Short mmCIF file of C-alpha atoms and ligand atoms in Angstrom, two decimals:
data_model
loop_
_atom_site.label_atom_id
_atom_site.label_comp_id
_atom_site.label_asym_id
_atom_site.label_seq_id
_atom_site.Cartn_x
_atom_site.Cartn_y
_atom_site.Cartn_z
CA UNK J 425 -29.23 20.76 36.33
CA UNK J 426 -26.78 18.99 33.84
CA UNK J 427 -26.73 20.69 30.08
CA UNK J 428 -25.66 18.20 27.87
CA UNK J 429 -24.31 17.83 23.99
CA UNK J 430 -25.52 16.21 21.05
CA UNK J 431 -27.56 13.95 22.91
CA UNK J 432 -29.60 11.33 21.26
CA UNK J 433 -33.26 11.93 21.61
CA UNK J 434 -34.37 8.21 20.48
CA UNK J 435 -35.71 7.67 23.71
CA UNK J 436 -37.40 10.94 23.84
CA UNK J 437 -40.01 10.88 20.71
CA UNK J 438 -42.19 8.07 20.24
CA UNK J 439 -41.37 7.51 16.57
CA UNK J 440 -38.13 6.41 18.13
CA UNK J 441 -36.47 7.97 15.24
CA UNK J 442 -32.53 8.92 15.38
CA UNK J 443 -31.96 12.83 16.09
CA UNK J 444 -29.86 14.69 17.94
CA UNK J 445 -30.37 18.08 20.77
CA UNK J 446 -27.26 20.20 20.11
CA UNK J 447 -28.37 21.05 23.58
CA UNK J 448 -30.52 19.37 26.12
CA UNK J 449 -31.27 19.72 29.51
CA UNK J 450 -33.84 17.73 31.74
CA UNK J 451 -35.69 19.96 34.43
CA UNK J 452 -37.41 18.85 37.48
CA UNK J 453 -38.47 22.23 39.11
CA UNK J 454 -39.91 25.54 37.91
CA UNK J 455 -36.64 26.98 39.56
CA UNK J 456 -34.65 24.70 37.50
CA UNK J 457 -36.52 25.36 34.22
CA UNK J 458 -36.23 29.37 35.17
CA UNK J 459 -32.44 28.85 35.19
CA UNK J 460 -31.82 26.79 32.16
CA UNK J 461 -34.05 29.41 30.33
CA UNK J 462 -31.78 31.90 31.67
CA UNK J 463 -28.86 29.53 30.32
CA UNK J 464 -30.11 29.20 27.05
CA UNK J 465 -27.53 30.59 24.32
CA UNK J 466 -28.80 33.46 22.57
CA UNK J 467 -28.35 32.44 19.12
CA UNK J 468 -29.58 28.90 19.70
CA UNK J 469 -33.48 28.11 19.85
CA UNK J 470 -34.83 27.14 22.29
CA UNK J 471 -37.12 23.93 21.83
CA UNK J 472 -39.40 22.11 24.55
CA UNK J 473 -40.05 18.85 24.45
CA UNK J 474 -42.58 17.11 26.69
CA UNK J 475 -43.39 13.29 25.96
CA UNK J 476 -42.51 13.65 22.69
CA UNK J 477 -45.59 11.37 21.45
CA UNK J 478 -46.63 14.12 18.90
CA UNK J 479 -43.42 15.30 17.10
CA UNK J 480 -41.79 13.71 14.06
CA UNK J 481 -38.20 14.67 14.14
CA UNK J 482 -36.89 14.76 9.94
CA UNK J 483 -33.17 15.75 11.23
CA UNK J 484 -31.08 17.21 14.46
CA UNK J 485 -32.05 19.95 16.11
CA UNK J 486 -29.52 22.37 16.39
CA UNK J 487 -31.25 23.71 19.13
CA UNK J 488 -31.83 24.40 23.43
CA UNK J 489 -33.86 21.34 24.55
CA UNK J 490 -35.36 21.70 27.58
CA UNK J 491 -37.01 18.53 28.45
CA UNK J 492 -39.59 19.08 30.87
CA UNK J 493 -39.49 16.64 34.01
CA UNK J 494 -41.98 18.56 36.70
CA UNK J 495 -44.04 16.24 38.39
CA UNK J 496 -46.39 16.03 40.86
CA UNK J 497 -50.44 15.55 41.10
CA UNK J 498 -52.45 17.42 43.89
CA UNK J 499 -56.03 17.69 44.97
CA UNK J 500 -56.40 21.21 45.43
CA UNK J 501 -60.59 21.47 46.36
CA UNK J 502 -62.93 19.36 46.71
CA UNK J 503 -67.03 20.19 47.09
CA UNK J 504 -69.70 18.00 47.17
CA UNK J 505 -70.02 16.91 43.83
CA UNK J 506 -66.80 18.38 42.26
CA UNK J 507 -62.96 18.57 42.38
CA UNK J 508 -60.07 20.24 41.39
CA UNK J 509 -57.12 18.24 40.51
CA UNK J 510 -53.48 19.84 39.18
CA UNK J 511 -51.07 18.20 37.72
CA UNK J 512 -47.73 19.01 36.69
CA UNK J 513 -46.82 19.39 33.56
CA UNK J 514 -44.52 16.23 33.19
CA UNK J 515 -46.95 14.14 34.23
CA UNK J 516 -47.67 11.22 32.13
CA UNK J 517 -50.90 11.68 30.78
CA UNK J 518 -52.30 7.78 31.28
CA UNK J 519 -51.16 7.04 35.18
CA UNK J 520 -52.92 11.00 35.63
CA UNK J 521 -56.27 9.49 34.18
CA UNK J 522 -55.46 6.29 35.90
CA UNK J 523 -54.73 8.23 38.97
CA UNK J 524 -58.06 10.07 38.82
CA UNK J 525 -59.70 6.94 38.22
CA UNK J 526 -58.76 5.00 41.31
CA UNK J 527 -59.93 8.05 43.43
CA UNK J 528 -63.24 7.70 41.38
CA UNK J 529 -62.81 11.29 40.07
CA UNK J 530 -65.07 11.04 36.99
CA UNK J 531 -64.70 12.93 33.39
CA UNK J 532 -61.33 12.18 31.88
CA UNK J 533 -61.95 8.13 31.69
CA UNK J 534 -62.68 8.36 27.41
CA UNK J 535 -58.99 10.28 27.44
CA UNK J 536 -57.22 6.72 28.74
CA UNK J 537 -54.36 5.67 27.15
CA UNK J 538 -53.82 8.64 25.02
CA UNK J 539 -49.98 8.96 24.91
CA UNK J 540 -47.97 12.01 26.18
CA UNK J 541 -47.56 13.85 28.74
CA UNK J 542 -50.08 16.31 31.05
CA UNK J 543 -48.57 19.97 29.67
CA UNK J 544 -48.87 19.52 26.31
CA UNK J 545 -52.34 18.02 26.69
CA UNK J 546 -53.92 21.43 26.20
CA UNK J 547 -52.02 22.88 23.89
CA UNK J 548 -53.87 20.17 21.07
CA UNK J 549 -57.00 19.87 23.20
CA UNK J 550 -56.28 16.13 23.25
CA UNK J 551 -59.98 13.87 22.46
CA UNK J 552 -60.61 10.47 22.05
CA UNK J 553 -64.51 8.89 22.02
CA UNK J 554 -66.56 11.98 22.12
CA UNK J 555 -64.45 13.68 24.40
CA UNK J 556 -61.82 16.49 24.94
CA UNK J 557 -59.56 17.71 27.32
CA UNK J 558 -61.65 21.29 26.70
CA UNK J 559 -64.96 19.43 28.33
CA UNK J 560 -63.05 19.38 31.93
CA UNK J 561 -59.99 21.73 31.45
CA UNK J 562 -60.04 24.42 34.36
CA UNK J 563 -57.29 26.58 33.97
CA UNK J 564 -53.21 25.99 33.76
CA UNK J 565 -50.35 27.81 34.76
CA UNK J 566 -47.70 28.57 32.29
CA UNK J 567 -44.34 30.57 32.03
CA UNK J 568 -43.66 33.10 29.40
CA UNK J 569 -40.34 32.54 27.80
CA UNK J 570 -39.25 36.21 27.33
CA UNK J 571 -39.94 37.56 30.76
CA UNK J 572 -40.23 34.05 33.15
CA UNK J 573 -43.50 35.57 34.35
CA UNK J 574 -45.88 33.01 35.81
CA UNK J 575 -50.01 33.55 34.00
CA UNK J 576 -52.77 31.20 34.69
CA UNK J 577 -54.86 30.62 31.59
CA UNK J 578 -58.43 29.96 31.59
CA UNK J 579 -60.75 27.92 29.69
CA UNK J 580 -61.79 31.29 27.35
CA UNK J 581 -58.21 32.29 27.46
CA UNK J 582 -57.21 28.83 25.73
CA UNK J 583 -59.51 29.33 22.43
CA UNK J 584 -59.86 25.66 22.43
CA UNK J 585 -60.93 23.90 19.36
CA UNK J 586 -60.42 20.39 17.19
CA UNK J 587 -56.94 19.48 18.55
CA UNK J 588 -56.30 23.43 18.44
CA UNK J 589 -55.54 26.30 20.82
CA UNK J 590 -54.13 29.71 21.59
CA UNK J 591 -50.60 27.70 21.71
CA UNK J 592 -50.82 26.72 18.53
CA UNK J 593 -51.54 29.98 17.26
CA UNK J 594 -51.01 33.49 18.71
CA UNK J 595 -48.85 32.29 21.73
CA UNK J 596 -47.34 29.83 19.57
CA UNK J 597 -43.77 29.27 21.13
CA UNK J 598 -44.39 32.46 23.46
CA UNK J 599 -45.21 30.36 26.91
CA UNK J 600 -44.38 27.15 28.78
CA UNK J 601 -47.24 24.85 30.53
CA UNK J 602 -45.73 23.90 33.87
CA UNK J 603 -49.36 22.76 34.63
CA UNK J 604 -53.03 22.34 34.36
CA UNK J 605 -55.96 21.68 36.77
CA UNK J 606 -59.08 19.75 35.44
CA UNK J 607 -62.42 20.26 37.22
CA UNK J 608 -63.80 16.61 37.98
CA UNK J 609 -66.99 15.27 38.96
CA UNK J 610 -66.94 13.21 42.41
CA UNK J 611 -70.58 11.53 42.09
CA UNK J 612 -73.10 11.58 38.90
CA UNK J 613 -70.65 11.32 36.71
CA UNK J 614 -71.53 12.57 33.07
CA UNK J 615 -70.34 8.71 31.22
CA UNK J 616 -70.15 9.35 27.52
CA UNK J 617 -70.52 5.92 25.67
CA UNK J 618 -72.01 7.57 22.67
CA UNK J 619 -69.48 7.13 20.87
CA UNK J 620 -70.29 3.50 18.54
CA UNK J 621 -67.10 1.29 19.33
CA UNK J 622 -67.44 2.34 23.33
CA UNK J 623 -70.93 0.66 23.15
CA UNK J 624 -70.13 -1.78 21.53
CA UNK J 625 -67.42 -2.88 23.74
CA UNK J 626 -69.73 -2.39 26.74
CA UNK J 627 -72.49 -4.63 25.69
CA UNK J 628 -70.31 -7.23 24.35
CA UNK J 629 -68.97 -7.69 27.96
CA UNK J 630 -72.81 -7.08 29.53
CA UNK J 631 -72.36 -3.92 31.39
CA UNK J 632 -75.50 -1.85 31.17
CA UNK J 633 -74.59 1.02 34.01
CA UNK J 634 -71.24 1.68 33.23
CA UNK J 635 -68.89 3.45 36.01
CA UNK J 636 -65.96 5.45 35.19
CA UNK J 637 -63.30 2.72 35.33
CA UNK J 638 -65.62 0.47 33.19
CA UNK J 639 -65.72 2.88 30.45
CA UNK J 640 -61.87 3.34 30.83
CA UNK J 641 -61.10 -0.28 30.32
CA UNK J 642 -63.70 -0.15 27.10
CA UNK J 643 -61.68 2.25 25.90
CA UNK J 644 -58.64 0.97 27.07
CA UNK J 645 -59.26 -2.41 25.12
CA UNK J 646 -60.53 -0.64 22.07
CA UNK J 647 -57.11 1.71 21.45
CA UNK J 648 -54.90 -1.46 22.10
CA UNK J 649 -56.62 -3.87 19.44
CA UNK J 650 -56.38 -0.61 16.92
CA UNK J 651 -53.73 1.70 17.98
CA UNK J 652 -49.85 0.85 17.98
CA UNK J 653 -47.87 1.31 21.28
CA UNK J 654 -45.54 3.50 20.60
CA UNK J 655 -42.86 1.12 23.61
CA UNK J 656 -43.37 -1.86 20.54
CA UNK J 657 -43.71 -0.11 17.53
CA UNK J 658 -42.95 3.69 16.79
CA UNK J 659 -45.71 5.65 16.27
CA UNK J 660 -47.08 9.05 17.22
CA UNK J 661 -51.23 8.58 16.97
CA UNK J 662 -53.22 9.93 14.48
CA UNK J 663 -50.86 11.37 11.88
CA UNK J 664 -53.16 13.52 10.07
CA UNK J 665 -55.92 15.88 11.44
CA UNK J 666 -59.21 14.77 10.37
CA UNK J 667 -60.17 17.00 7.82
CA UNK J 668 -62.94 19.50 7.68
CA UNK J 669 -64.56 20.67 4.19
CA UNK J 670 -67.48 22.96 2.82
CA UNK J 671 -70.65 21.69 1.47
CA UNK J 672 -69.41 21.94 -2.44
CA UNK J 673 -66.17 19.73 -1.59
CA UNK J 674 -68.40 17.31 0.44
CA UNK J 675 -70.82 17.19 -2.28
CA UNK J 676 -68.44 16.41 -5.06
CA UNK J 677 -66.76 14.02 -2.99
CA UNK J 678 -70.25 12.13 -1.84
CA UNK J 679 -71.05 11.72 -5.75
CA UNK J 680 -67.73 9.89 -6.20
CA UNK J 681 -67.65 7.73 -2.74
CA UNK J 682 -71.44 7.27 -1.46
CA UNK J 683 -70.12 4.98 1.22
CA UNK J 684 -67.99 7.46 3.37
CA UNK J 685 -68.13 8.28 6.78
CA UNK J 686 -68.70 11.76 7.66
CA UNK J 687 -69.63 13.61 10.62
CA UNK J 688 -71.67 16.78 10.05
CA UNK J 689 -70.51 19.36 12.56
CA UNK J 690 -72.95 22.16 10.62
CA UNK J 691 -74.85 22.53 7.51
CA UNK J 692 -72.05 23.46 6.09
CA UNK J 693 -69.19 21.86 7.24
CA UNK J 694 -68.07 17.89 7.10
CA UNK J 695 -65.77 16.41 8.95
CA UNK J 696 -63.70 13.01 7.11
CA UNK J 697 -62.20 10.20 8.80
CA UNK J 698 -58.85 10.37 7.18
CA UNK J 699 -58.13 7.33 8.50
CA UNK J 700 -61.15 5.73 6.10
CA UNK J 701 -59.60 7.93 3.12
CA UNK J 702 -55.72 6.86 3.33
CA UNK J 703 -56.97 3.12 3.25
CA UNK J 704 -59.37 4.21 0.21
CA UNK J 705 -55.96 5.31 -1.71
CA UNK J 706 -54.55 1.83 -0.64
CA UNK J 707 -51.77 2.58 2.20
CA UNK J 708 -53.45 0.63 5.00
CA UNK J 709 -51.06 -1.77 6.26
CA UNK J 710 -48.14 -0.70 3.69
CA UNK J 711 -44.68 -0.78 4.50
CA UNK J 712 -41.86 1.68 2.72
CA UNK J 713 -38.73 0.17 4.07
CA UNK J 714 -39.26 0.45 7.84
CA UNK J 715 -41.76 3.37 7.78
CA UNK J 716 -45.01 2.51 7.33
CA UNK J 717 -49.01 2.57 7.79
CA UNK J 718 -50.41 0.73 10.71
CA UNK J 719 -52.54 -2.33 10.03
CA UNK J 720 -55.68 -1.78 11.53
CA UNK J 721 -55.41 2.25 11.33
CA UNK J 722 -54.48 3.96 8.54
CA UNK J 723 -54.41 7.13 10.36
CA UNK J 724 -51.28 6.24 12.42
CA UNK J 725 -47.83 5.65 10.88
CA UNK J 726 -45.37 3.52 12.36
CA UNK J 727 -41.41 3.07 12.54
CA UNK J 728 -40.85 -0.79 12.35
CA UNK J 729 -37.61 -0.33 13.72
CA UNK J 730 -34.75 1.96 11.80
CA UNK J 731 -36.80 4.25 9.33
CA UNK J 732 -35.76 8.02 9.70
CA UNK J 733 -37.53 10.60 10.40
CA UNK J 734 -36.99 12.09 6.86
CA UNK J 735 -38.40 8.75 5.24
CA UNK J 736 -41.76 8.57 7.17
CA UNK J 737 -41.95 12.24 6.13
CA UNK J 738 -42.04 11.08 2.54
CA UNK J 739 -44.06 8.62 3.09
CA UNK J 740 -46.84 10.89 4.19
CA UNK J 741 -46.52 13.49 1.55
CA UNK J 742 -46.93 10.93 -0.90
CA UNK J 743 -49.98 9.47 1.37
CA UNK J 744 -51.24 13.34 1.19
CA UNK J 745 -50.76 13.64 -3.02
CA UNK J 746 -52.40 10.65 -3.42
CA UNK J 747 -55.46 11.17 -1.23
CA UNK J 748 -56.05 14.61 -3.34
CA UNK J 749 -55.43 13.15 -6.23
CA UNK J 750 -58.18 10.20 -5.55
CA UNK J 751 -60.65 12.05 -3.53
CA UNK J 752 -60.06 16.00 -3.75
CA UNK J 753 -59.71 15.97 -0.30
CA UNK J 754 -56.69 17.71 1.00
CA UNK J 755 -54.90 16.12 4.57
CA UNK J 756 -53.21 17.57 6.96
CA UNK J 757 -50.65 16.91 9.52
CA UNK J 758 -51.59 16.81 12.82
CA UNK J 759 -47.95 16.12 14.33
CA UNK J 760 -45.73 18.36 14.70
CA UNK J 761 -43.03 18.30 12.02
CA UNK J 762 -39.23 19.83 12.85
N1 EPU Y 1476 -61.57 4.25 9.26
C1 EPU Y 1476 -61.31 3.50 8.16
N2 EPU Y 1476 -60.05 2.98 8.00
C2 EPU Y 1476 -59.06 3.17 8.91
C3 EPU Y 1476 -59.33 3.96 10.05
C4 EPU Y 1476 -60.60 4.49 10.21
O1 EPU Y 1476 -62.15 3.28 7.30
O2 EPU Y 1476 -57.95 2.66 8.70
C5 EPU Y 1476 -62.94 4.76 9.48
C6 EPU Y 1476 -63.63 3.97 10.60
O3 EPU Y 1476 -64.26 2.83 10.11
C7 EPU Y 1476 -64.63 4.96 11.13
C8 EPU Y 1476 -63.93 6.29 10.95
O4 EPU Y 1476 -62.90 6.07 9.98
O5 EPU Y 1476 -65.79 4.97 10.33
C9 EPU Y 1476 -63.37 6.85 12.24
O6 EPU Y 1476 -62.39 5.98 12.76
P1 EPU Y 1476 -62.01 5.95 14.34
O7 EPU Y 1476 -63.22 5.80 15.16
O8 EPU Y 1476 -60.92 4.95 14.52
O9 EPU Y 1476 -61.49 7.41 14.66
P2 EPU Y 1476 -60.63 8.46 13.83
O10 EPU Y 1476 -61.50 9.57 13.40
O11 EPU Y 1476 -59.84 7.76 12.78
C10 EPU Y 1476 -60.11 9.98 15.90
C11 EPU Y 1476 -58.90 10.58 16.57
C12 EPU Y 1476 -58.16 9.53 17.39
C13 EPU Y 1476 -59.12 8.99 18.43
C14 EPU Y 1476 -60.35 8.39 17.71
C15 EPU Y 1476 -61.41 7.93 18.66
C16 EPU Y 1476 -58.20 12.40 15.11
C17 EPU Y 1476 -57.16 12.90 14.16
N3 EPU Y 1476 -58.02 11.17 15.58
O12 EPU Y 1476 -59.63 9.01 14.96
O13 EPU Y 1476 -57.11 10.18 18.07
O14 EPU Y 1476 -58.51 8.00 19.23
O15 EPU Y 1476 -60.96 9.41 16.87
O16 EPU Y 1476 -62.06 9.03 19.21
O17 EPU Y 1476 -59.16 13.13 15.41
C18 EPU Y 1476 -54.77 10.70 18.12
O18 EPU Y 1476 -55.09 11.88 18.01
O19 EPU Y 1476 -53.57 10.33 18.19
C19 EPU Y 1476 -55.81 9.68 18.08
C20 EPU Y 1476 -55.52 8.38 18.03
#
């Protein structure tokens, strides 16, 4: 274990935007993350970085970075129809789903390609095509930071919701994932093609009984002719949550744009695309200097190549100003913002 100094962490977010770790340390172990917790200064914060595919960093962090390396991917039980599968929390989340694939473990397959790594997969309930990481989560072990105390959370424990949990909220900063187990299907799987564009990627190449890897190349193709990757062009995903309003702010705002999308989740609640409203204020495809708004999704913004951190911050806080001011529809983040 190697603690290191005002080390560049380009290579460690997927904006690829210039910042620097007034500390950082890579861990491989749960011994080795114990100690560099025990290592960390006391006035410094600590700050834990996984794949770093939902953070936008806006300047250095004058702070402990304790990259999480643990790795490893076990089968822990298997019945007749089910599995349990752990994996550690440095995982990359894609060759996991790939992984689970190719032992025809069915139930994460609509999750493929999402970028980042296993841990923090919970702590946003990762989804993707009428899925979430909720829908198969089992339980996953984590580390509080004040005592190094191992607790396994379960599904209940979690308080999962739209890209939400108890880590984003009460145990905010209070625990570390080391890893999770997912409860699988081995036969029957449950395939979800709902889910319009999944469909329509299935018929167009004439499969009619889908299996799990089929629906992961659907989905597969689908994110790669809309989503950025992050290795050719910085990006971290879907910028913005999508948002969720009451029936008088969905009414006013169905007078003025009859043609939205929505998704009605209850009688009184209305979920967006934000995606459909940032193109509506006219930043689809726009470029500020090197930050900008990906062409065929308006929901993701991209680094062509030297923008800062601080400048695709501006960018979307004038993206969120002018989708209230158009549509009276307030945006949020969904990256994390340091
Ligand atoms: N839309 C537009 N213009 C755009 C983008 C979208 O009009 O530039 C419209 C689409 O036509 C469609 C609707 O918005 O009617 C929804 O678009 P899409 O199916 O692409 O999904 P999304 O709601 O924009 C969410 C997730 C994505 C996930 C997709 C597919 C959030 C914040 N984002 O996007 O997640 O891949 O659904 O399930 O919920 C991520 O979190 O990083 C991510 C990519």
């Amino acid at each position: 274990m190697r603690i290191e100094e005002n080390k560049s962490l380009k290579n460690y977010n997927t904006f690829q935007v210039v910042s620097k770790a007034r500390y950082f340390v890579s861990v491989n172990t749960i011994a080795e993350l114990k100690q560099a917790l025990a290592h960390k200064p006391s006035n410094t914060p600590l700050f834990i970085l996984g794949g770093g595919s939902n953070m936008l960093l806006t300047k250095d962090l004058d702070a402990f970075v304790i990259h999480l390396n643990l790795k490893g991917i076990e089968v822990l039980e298997k019945t007749n129809s089910e599995v349990l599968v752990k994996a550690m929390a440095g995982e990359n989340w894609h060759n996991f789903v790939q992984f689970c694939i190719d032992k025809n473990f069915g139930g994460l397959e609509n999750l493929s390609l999402i970028p980042g790594n296993v841990g923090t997969a919970p702590i946003q309930n990762i989804g993707a095509y009428g899925v979430e990481l909720k829908d198969t989560f089992s339980h996953c072990t984590a580390i509080e930071i004040e005592t190094l105390q191992e607790k396994v959370f379960t599904k209940t424990n979690c308080d999962f919701g739209y890209r939400n949990s108890i880590f984003k909220n009460e145990l905010k900063g209070k625990y570390i994932i080391t890893s999770v187990t997912f409860k699988l299907s081995t036969k029957e799987h449950k395939i979800s093609t709902s889910y319009g564009d999944i469909q329509r990627k299935l018929i167009e190449k004439n499969i009619e009984n889908p299996s799990i890897k089929d629906v992961a190349n659907a989905v597969i193709a689908i994110r790669q002719s809309k989503l950025p990757d992050p290795k050719k062009l910085g990006n971290s995903g879907s910028f913005f949550k999508n948002p969720i309003v009451d029936l008088a702010t969905f009414q006013d705002f169905r007078k003025k744009f009859p043609d939205a999308p929505f998704y009605e989740i209850s009688p009184t609640q209305f979920k967006i695309p934000a995606g459909w409203l940032i193109e509506k204020s006219g930043f689809k495809g726009k470029r500020f200097g090197d930050a900008g708004v990906h062409k065929n999704q308006a929901l993701v913004l991209v680094n062509h190549g030297n923008a800062t951190g601080q400048e695709i911050w501006e960018l979307a806080m004038n993206i969120q100003k002018k989708v209230l001011a158009l549509t009276g529809i307030f945006i949020e983040p969904e990256v994390n913002v340091f």
